[in-house]
Amino acid sequence: MRPSFIQAVEDAHRRGRIILMDGPMGTELQQSGLDMEKELAHRWNLSHPESVKVVYEDYTNAGAEALLTNTFSAHLGFLRGDDDWLAAIEAGIELARQPEWDHLYCLGSAGSAVGNDAKIIPGLVQTIAALQNCDGVLLETQTRMDRVRDVVDALPFADQTPLIVSFSFSRLRGTSECWIAETPNGTARTAGEVAAWADGQARRLPYLAALGVNCCVNLRLDDFVDIIRDYRKQTDLPLLARPGITSTIECEFNPRELAAQVKDFADAGVTLLGGCCGTTPAHIAAMRQEIDRLGLGWQES
Ligand SMILES: [Zn+2]
């Protein structure tokens, strides 16, 4: 029998191995006609389930070992009072949990705590509650530590679903600084400060399974590696990286370039690796090949 997700993460972390995740759903669904300006992507679990399934097939064929539910925007459906937001989450879990993929892990995606709506925290808490039956939940693309703290504090302590918290950093053009905003008036936090905070949370939240960096704005690939290194200096938590592409020459990377960083990510301390916005199944396949070539797959003895 396969180990639980948390056992797999801890085993891979201890042995310096990598669990390969999938890539983004939203930018892939755009290829099938999703207009993210007009429609929340999670609603496609109900309206276009075949399109969602095709993306998962592409990622499983690429060698992904964990699939993320198409529920990043579900809390926004809750916020605006959609009557189908919960049904869309349930459909999203079912789509990522096809019987033929029962050897893969299914992680629930809970999205970003941006915006000023007072219901943003309850919306995310309810979304995470609806994702409880996944193998874990990824609270991703976060840019506000204060909001993440509020979400984590509102989660019931008894819950044992592993939670991964992942932040999206920005690099100011022309500088080497990566930062996230702590408050609406923009107090900046470095990766080291984020990791020190997460390390403190881990002491009281036994289900905090990993700390991550995903998506991001104006980051080059080596910025992602640097963030992982900075995280590692402050915490022994397992670490996740899902680099996203910012469409500038400096910040774009092709599958070969991403694969070339696998060794650096592993050396920096990454356990969970995948892709975010703009990466494709080809990026995941290239990382699969490199992980296997280096003998870094967590399932290899
Ligand atoms: Zn992204």
PDB file of C-alpha atoms in Angstrom, residues 31-276:
ATOM      1  CA  GLN A  31      -5.664  26.887 -24.260  1.00  0.00           C
ATOM      2  CA  SER A  32      -9.103  25.243 -24.325  1.00  0.00           C
ATOM      3  CA  GLY A  33     -10.886  28.577 -24.317  1.00  0.00           C
ATOM      4  CA  LEU A  34     -11.214  29.566 -20.668  1.00  0.00           C
ATOM      5  CA  ASP A  35     -11.320  33.366 -20.375  1.00  0.00           C
ATOM      6  CA  MET A  36     -10.070  34.019 -16.850  1.00  0.00           C
ATOM      7  CA  GLU A  37     -11.168  37.655 -17.083  1.00  0.00           C
ATOM      8  CA  LYS A  38     -14.769  36.518 -17.415  1.00  0.00           C
ATOM      9  CA  GLU A  39     -14.949  33.186 -15.645  1.00  0.00           C
ATOM     10  CA  LEU A  40     -13.533  31.594 -12.499  1.00  0.00           C
ATOM     11  CA  ALA A  41     -11.518  28.533 -13.486  1.00  0.00           C
ATOM     12  CA  HIS A  42     -13.001  26.216 -10.829  1.00  0.00           C
ATOM     13  CA  ARG A  43     -16.407  26.458 -12.495  1.00  0.00           C
ATOM     14  CA  TRP A  44     -14.995  24.443 -15.401  1.00  0.00           C
ATOM     15  CA  ASN A  45     -15.087  21.389 -13.104  1.00  0.00           C
ATOM     16  CA  LEU A  46     -18.857  21.512 -13.686  1.00  0.00           C
ATOM     17  CA  SER A  47     -19.117  23.071 -17.141  1.00  0.00           C
ATOM     18  CA  HIS A  48     -16.079  21.533 -18.938  1.00  0.00           C
ATOM     19  CA  PRO A  49     -14.982  18.456 -16.934  1.00  0.00           C
ATOM     20  CA  GLU A  50     -13.486  16.789 -20.018  1.00  0.00           C
ATOM     21  CA  SER A  51     -11.128  19.755 -20.559  1.00  0.00           C
ATOM     22  CA  VAL A  52      -9.956  19.526 -16.935  1.00  0.00           C
ATOM     23  CA  LYS A  53      -9.439  15.783 -17.223  1.00  0.00           C
ATOM     24  CA  VAL A  54      -7.347  16.180 -20.386  1.00  0.00           C
ATOM     25  CA  VAL A  55      -4.939  18.484 -18.510  1.00  0.00           C
ATOM     26  CA  TYR A  56      -4.564  15.872 -15.743  1.00  0.00           C
ATOM     27  CA  GLU A  57      -3.923  13.195 -18.376  1.00  0.00           C
ATOM     28  CA  ASP A  58      -1.163  15.371 -19.824  1.00  0.00           C
ATOM     29  CA  TYR A  59       0.430  15.787 -16.378  1.00  0.00           C
ATOM     30  CA  THR A  60       0.158  12.120 -15.418  1.00  0.00           C
ATOM     31  CA  ASN A  61       1.662  11.160 -18.785  1.00  0.00           C
ATOM     32  CA  ALA A  62       4.452  13.644 -18.030  1.00  0.00           C
ATOM     33  CA  GLY A  63       5.237  11.742 -14.826  1.00  0.00           C
ATOM     34  CA  ALA A  64       3.596  13.848 -12.113  1.00  0.00           C
ATOM     35  CA  GLU A  65       3.077  12.005  -8.817  1.00  0.00           C
ATOM     36  CA  ALA A  66       0.659  14.483  -7.239  1.00  0.00           C
ATOM     37  CA  LEU A  67      -2.258  16.341  -8.833  1.00  0.00           C
ATOM     38  CA  LEU A  68      -3.667  19.617  -7.577  1.00  0.00           C
ATOM     39  CA  THR A  69      -7.433  20.133  -7.667  1.00  0.00           C
ATOM     40  CA  ASN A  70      -8.803  22.848  -9.948  1.00  0.00           C
ATOM     41  CA  THR A  71     -10.164  24.808  -6.992  1.00  0.00           C
ATOM     42  CA  PHE A  72      -7.791  27.785  -6.719  1.00  0.00           C
ATOM     43  CA  SER A  73     -10.650  30.247  -7.333  1.00  0.00           C
ATOM     44  CA  ALA A  74     -13.361  28.383  -5.376  1.00  0.00           C
ATOM     45  CA  HIS A  75     -13.290  30.770  -2.395  1.00  0.00           C
ATOM     46  CA  LEU A  76     -14.075  33.636  -4.792  1.00  0.00           C
ATOM     47  CA  GLY A  77     -17.220  31.744  -5.813  1.00  0.00           C
ATOM     48  CA  PHE A  78     -18.106  31.533  -2.114  1.00  0.00           C
ATOM     49  CA  LEU A  79     -17.428  35.270  -1.695  1.00  0.00           C
ATOM     50  CA  ARG A  80     -19.761  36.300  -4.478  1.00  0.00           C
ATOM     51  CA  GLY A  81     -22.447  33.892  -3.322  1.00  0.00           C
ATOM     52  CA  ASP A  82     -22.375  31.377  -6.195  1.00  0.00           C
ATOM     53  CA  ASP A  83     -24.744  28.562  -5.331  1.00  0.00           C
ATOM     54  CA  ASP A  84     -22.483  25.986  -7.001  1.00  0.00           C
ATOM     55  CA  TRP A  85     -19.126  26.803  -5.369  1.00  0.00           C
ATOM     56  CA  LEU A  86     -19.202  23.704  -3.148  1.00  0.00           C
ATOM     57  CA  ALA A  87     -20.419  21.421  -5.933  1.00  0.00           C
ATOM     58  CA  ALA A  88     -17.546  22.730  -8.076  1.00  0.00           C
ATOM     59  CA  ILE A  89     -15.042  21.787  -5.347  1.00  0.00           C
ATOM     60  CA  GLU A  90     -16.515  18.302  -5.032  1.00  0.00           C
ATOM     61  CA  ALA A  91     -16.438  17.871  -8.816  1.00  0.00           C
ATOM     62  CA  GLY A  92     -12.828  19.116  -8.777  1.00  0.00           C
ATOM     63  CA  ILE A  93     -11.778  16.481  -6.248  1.00  0.00           C
ATOM     64  CA  GLU A  94     -13.503  13.756  -8.241  1.00  0.00           C
ATOM     65  CA  LEU A  95     -11.738  14.869 -11.440  1.00  0.00           C
ATOM     66  CA  ALA A  96      -8.295  14.692  -9.804  1.00  0.00           C
ATOM     67  CA  ARG A  97      -9.118  11.333  -8.229  1.00  0.00           C
ATOM     68  CA  GLN A  98      -9.917   9.098 -11.188  1.00  0.00           C
ATOM     69  CA  PRO A  99      -9.650   5.400 -10.252  1.00  0.00           C
ATOM     70  CA  GLU A 100      -6.720   4.954 -12.669  1.00  0.00           C
ATOM     71  CA  TRP A 101      -4.786   7.572 -10.694  1.00  0.00           C
ATOM     72  CA  ASP A 102      -5.191   6.038  -7.242  1.00  0.00           C
ATOM     73  CA  HIS A 103      -1.390   5.600  -7.070  1.00  0.00           C
ATOM     74  CA  LEU A 104      -1.062   9.408  -7.248  1.00  0.00           C
ATOM     75  CA  TYR A 105      -1.627  11.925  -4.475  1.00  0.00           C
ATOM     76  CA  CYS A 106      -4.456  14.432  -4.751  1.00  0.00           C
ATOM     77  CA  LEU A 107      -3.810  17.808  -3.164  1.00  0.00           C
ATOM     78  CA  GLY A 108      -6.545  20.388  -2.732  1.00  0.00           C
ATOM     79  CA  SER A 109      -5.760  23.885  -3.961  1.00  0.00           C
ATOM     80  CA  ALA A 110      -6.929  26.852  -1.900  1.00  0.00           C
ATOM     81  CA  GLY A 111      -6.195  30.195  -3.468  1.00  0.00           C
ATOM     82  CA  SER A 112      -4.866  33.573  -2.662  1.00  0.00           C
ATOM     83  CA  ALA A 113      -6.101  35.757   0.210  1.00  0.00           C
ATOM     84  CA  VAL A 114      -6.078  38.998  -1.769  1.00  0.00           C
ATOM     85  CA  GLY A 115      -8.804  41.649  -1.840  1.00  0.00           C
ATOM     86  CA  ASN A 116     -10.580  43.522   0.887  1.00  0.00           C
ATOM     87  CA  ASP A 117     -13.698  41.433   1.314  1.00  0.00           C
ATOM     88  CA  ALA A 118     -14.208  40.666   5.004  1.00  0.00           C
ATOM     89  CA  LYS A 119     -15.329  37.161   4.023  1.00  0.00           C
ATOM     90  CA  ILE A 120     -11.986  36.275   2.424  1.00  0.00           C
ATOM     91  CA  ILE A 121     -10.772  34.421   5.520  1.00  0.00           C
ATOM     92  CA  PRO A 122     -14.039  32.467   6.102  1.00  0.00           C
ATOM     93  CA  GLY A 123     -14.125  31.755   2.366  1.00  0.00           C
ATOM     94  CA  LEU A 124     -10.670  30.158   2.466  1.00  0.00           C
ATOM     95  CA  VAL A 125     -11.393  28.298   5.706  1.00  0.00           C
ATOM     96  CA  GLN A 126     -14.583  26.844   4.205  1.00  0.00           C
ATOM     97  CA  THR A 127     -12.722  25.938   1.017  1.00  0.00           C
ATOM     98  CA  ILE A 128     -10.043  24.110   3.005  1.00  0.00           C
ATOM     99  CA  ALA A 129     -12.762  22.330   4.989  1.00  0.00           C
ATOM    100  CA  ALA A 130     -14.351  21.195   1.717  1.00  0.00           C
ATOM    101  CA  LEU A 131     -10.952  19.842   0.602  1.00  0.00           C
ATOM    102  CA  GLN A 132     -10.458  17.733   3.764  1.00  0.00           C
ATOM    103  CA  ASN A 133     -10.701  14.432   1.938  1.00  0.00           C
ATOM    104  CA  CYS A 134      -7.731  15.219  -0.267  1.00  0.00           C
ATOM    105  CA  ASP A 135      -4.318  13.827   0.725  1.00  0.00           C
ATOM    106  CA  GLY A 136      -3.293  17.354   1.640  1.00  0.00           C
ATOM    107  CA  VAL A 137      -4.201  20.986   1.009  1.00  0.00           C
ATOM    108  CA  LEU A 138      -1.987  23.576  -0.673  1.00  0.00           C
ATOM    109  CA  LEU A 139      -2.760  27.115   0.494  1.00  0.00           C
ATOM    110  CA  GLU A 140      -0.994  28.724  -2.435  1.00  0.00           C
ATOM    111  CA  THR A 141       0.068  31.979  -4.085  1.00  0.00           C
ATOM    112  CA  GLN A 142      -0.148  33.877  -0.804  1.00  0.00           C
ATOM    113  CA  THR A 143       1.179  37.424  -0.629  1.00  0.00           C
ATOM    114  CA  ARG A 144       0.015  38.394   2.844  1.00  0.00           C
ATOM    115  CA  MET A 145       1.496  36.692   5.900  1.00  0.00           C
ATOM    116  CA  ASP A 146      -1.084  38.375   8.126  1.00  0.00           C
ATOM    117  CA  ARG A 147      -3.912  36.832   6.096  1.00  0.00           C
ATOM    118  CA  VAL A 148      -2.288  33.412   6.073  1.00  0.00           C
ATOM    119  CA  ARG A 149      -1.923  33.656   9.846  1.00  0.00           C
ATOM    120  CA  ASP A 150      -5.655  34.447  10.111  1.00  0.00           C
ATOM    121  CA  VAL A 151      -6.582  31.463   7.923  1.00  0.00           C
ATOM    122  CA  VAL A 152      -4.308  29.068   9.803  1.00  0.00           C
ATOM    123  CA  ASP A 153      -5.585  30.339  13.146  1.00  0.00           C
ATOM    124  CA  ALA A 154      -9.193  29.766  12.062  1.00  0.00           C
ATOM    125  CA  LEU A 155      -8.585  26.150  11.039  1.00  0.00           C
ATOM    126  CA  PRO A 156      -9.753  23.642  13.617  1.00  0.00           C
ATOM    127  CA  PHE A 157      -6.793  22.234  15.529  1.00  0.00           C
ATOM    128  CA  ALA A 158      -8.168  18.720  15.486  1.00  0.00           C
ATOM    129  CA  ASP A 159      -7.870  18.578  11.724  1.00  0.00           C
ATOM    130  CA  GLN A 160      -5.166  16.240  10.476  1.00  0.00           C
ATOM    131  CA  THR A 161      -5.186  16.971   6.767  1.00  0.00           C
ATOM    132  CA  PRO A 162      -1.629  18.013   5.910  1.00  0.00           C
ATOM    133  CA  LEU A 163      -1.423  21.694   5.000  1.00  0.00           C
ATOM    134  CA  ILE A 164       1.231  23.237   2.766  1.00  0.00           C
ATOM    135  CA  VAL A 165       1.518  27.020   2.850  1.00  0.00           C
ATOM    136  CA  SER A 166       3.090  28.595  -0.225  1.00  0.00           C
ATOM    137  CA  PHE A 167       4.004  32.215  -0.902  1.00  0.00           C
ATOM    138  CA  SER A 168       4.292  34.199  -4.113  1.00  0.00           C
ATOM    139  CA  PHE A 169       7.201  36.654  -4.106  1.00  0.00           C
ATOM    140  CA  SER A 170       7.851  39.654  -6.330  1.00  0.00           C
ATOM    141  CA  ARG A 171      11.194  40.967  -7.487  1.00  0.00           C
ATOM    142  CA  LEU A 172      11.352  44.655  -8.181  1.00  0.00           C
ATOM    143  CA  ARG A 173      12.777  45.196 -11.652  1.00  0.00           C
ATOM    144  CA  GLY A 174      16.417  46.139 -11.557  1.00  0.00           C
ATOM    145  CA  THR A 175      16.932  44.878  -8.009  1.00  0.00           C
ATOM    146  CA  SER A 176      17.822  41.544  -6.485  1.00  0.00           C
ATOM    147  CA  GLU A 177      15.241  41.883  -3.707  1.00  0.00           C
ATOM    148  CA  CYS A 178      12.451  39.340  -3.468  1.00  0.00           C
ATOM    149  CA  TRP A 179       9.658  40.230  -1.135  1.00  0.00           C
ATOM    150  CA  ILE A 180       6.059  39.721  -0.161  1.00  0.00           C
ATOM    151  CA  ALA A 181       3.808  42.353   1.387  1.00  0.00           C
ATOM    152  CA  GLU A 182       2.889  41.757   5.003  1.00  0.00           C
ATOM    153  CA  THR A 183       0.319  44.519   5.317  1.00  0.00           C
ATOM    154  CA  PRO A 184      -1.844  46.618   2.976  1.00  0.00           C
ATOM    155  CA  ASN A 185       0.616  49.479   3.421  1.00  0.00           C
ATOM    156  CA  GLY A 186       3.335  47.270   2.152  1.00  0.00           C
ATOM    157  CA  THR A 187       5.686  46.146   4.886  1.00  0.00           C
ATOM    158  CA  ALA A 188       8.031  43.842   2.976  1.00  0.00           C
ATOM    159  CA  ARG A 189       9.072  40.433   4.217  1.00  0.00           C
ATOM    160  CA  THR A 190      12.008  38.422   2.932  1.00  0.00           C
ATOM    161  CA  ALA A 191      12.005  34.681   2.332  1.00  0.00           C
ATOM    162  CA  GLY A 192      14.034  34.206   5.504  1.00  0.00           C
ATOM    163  CA  GLU A 193      11.422  36.062   7.565  1.00  0.00           C
ATOM    164  CA  VAL A 194       8.621  34.019   6.009  1.00  0.00           C
ATOM    165  CA  ALA A 195      10.455  30.788   6.827  1.00  0.00           C
ATOM    166  CA  ALA A 196      11.178  31.863  10.408  1.00  0.00           C
ATOM    167  CA  TRP A 197       7.469  32.555  10.826  1.00  0.00           C
ATOM    168  CA  ALA A 198       6.474  29.196   9.280  1.00  0.00           C
ATOM    169  CA  ASP A 199       8.961  27.405  11.527  1.00  0.00           C
ATOM    170  CA  GLY A 200       7.252  28.951  14.553  1.00  0.00           C
ATOM    171  CA  GLN A 201       3.847  27.850  13.219  1.00  0.00           C
ATOM    172  CA  ALA A 202       5.100  24.295  12.757  1.00  0.00           C
ATOM    173  CA  ARG A 203       5.711  23.964  16.470  1.00  0.00           C
ATOM    174  CA  ARG A 204       2.021  24.427  17.241  1.00  0.00           C
ATOM    175  CA  LEU A 205       0.428  23.104  14.045  1.00  0.00           C
ATOM    176  CA  PRO A 206       1.352  19.449  13.637  1.00  0.00           C
ATOM    177  CA  TYR A 207      -0.378  19.297  10.263  1.00  0.00           C
ATOM    178  CA  LEU A 208       1.797  22.010   8.659  1.00  0.00           C
ATOM    179  CA  ALA A 209       3.491  19.655   6.197  1.00  0.00           C
ATOM    180  CA  ALA A 210       5.636  21.998   4.118  1.00  0.00           C
ATOM    181  CA  LEU A 211       6.486  25.578   3.224  1.00  0.00           C
ATOM    182  CA  GLY A 212       6.471  26.620  -0.396  1.00  0.00           C
ATOM    183  CA  VAL A 213       7.147  29.236  -3.025  1.00  0.00           C
ATOM    184  CA  ASN A 214       4.943  29.321  -6.109  1.00  0.00           C
ATOM    185  CA  CYS A 215       3.935  31.484  -9.062  1.00  0.00           C
ATOM    186  CA  CYS A 216       5.690  34.840  -8.302  1.00  0.00           C
ATOM    187  CA  VAL A 217       6.227  38.025 -10.303  1.00  0.00           C
ATOM    188  CA  ASN A 218       9.417  38.936 -12.181  1.00  0.00           C
ATOM    189  CA  LEU A 219      11.419  36.105 -10.702  1.00  0.00           C
ATOM    190  CA  ARG A 220      14.141  34.347 -12.609  1.00  0.00           C
ATOM    191  CA  LEU A 221      14.638  30.641 -12.075  1.00  0.00           C
ATOM    192  CA  ASP A 222      17.657  31.175  -9.860  1.00  0.00           C
ATOM    193  CA  ASP A 223      15.570  33.516  -7.653  1.00  0.00           C
ATOM    194  CA  PHE A 224      13.353  30.532  -6.872  1.00  0.00           C
ATOM    195  CA  VAL A 225      16.403  28.486  -5.908  1.00  0.00           C
ATOM    196  CA  ASP A 226      17.647  31.363  -3.725  1.00  0.00           C
ATOM    197  CA  ILE A 227      14.288  31.558  -1.927  1.00  0.00           C
ATOM    198  CA  ILE A 228      14.489  27.828  -1.154  1.00  0.00           C
ATOM    199  CA  ARG A 229      18.044  28.321   0.176  1.00  0.00           C
ATOM    200  CA  ASP A 230      16.841  31.223   2.346  1.00  0.00           C
ATOM    201  CA  TYR A 231      13.921  29.135   3.607  1.00  0.00           C
ATOM    202  CA  ARG A 232      16.265  26.282   4.496  1.00  0.00           C
ATOM    203  CA  LYS A 233      18.471  28.518   6.631  1.00  0.00           C
ATOM    204  CA  GLN A 234      15.466  29.186   8.901  1.00  0.00           C
ATOM    205  CA  THR A 235      13.530  25.918   8.999  1.00  0.00           C
ATOM    206  CA  ASP A 236      13.791  22.146   8.669  1.00  0.00           C
ATOM    207  CA  LEU A 237      10.260  21.934   7.238  1.00  0.00           C
ATOM    208  CA  PRO A 238       9.948  20.123   3.897  1.00  0.00           C
ATOM    209  CA  LEU A 239       9.983  22.714   1.090  1.00  0.00           C
ATOM    210  CA  LEU A 240       7.956  23.094  -2.101  1.00  0.00           C
ATOM    211  CA  ALA A 241       8.755  25.039  -5.289  1.00  0.00           C
ATOM    212  CA  ARG A 242       6.363  25.579  -8.189  1.00  0.00           C
ATOM    213  CA  PRO A 243       8.007  28.270 -10.322  1.00  0.00           C
ATOM    214  CA  GLY A 244       5.746  30.364 -12.548  1.00  0.00           C
ATOM    215  CA  ILE A 245       6.689  32.303 -15.652  1.00  0.00           C
ATOM    216  CA  THR A 246       6.514  36.084 -15.897  1.00  0.00           C
ATOM    217  CA  SER A 247       6.352  36.937 -19.573  1.00  0.00           C
ATOM    218  CA  THR A 248       9.541  38.868 -20.046  1.00  0.00           C
ATOM    219  CA  ILE A 249      12.665  37.585 -21.744  1.00  0.00           C
ATOM    220  CA  GLU A 250      14.542  37.665 -18.469  1.00  0.00           C
ATOM    221  CA  CYS A 251      11.944  35.704 -16.529  1.00  0.00           C
ATOM    222  CA  GLU A 252      10.801  33.110 -19.056  1.00  0.00           C
ATOM    223  CA  PHE A 253      12.166  29.599 -18.977  1.00  0.00           C
ATOM    224  CA  ASN A 254      11.649  26.629 -21.241  1.00  0.00           C
ATOM    225  CA  PRO A 255      11.353  22.978 -20.134  1.00  0.00           C
ATOM    226  CA  ARG A 256      15.066  22.314 -20.666  1.00  0.00           C
ATOM    227  CA  GLU A 257      16.049  25.334 -18.565  1.00  0.00           C
ATOM    228  CA  LEU A 258      13.710  24.304 -15.759  1.00  0.00           C
ATOM    229  CA  ALA A 259      15.044  20.741 -15.819  1.00  0.00           C
ATOM    230  CA  ALA A 260      18.600  22.108 -15.619  1.00  0.00           C
ATOM    231  CA  GLN A 261      17.738  23.588 -12.204  1.00  0.00           C
ATOM    232  CA  VAL A 262      16.468  20.340 -10.669  1.00  0.00           C
ATOM    233  CA  LYS A 263      19.840  19.527  -9.108  1.00  0.00           C
ATOM    234  CA  ASP A 264      20.141  23.036  -7.625  1.00  0.00           C
ATOM    235  CA  PHE A 265      16.619  22.797  -6.221  1.00  0.00           C
ATOM    236  CA  ALA A 266      17.439  19.429  -4.672  1.00  0.00           C
ATOM    237  CA  ASP A 267      20.709  20.706  -3.204  1.00  0.00           C
ATOM    238  CA  ALA A 268      18.871  23.744  -1.795  1.00  0.00           C
ATOM    239  CA  GLY A 269      16.463  21.412   0.000  1.00  0.00           C
ATOM    240  CA  VAL A 270      13.330  21.050  -2.145  1.00  0.00           C
ATOM    241  CA  THR A 271      11.113  18.003  -1.595  1.00  0.00           C
ATOM    242  CA  LEU A 272       8.076  18.934  -3.699  1.00  0.00           C
ATOM    243  CA  LEU A 273       8.627  20.303  -7.193  1.00  0.00           C
ATOM    244  CA  GLY A 274       6.111  21.344  -9.847  1.00  0.00           C
ATOM    245  CA  GLY A 275       5.177  24.239 -12.098  1.00  0.00           C
ATOM    246  CA  CYS A 276       2.911  27.269 -11.819  1.00  0.00           C
TER     247      CYS A 276
END
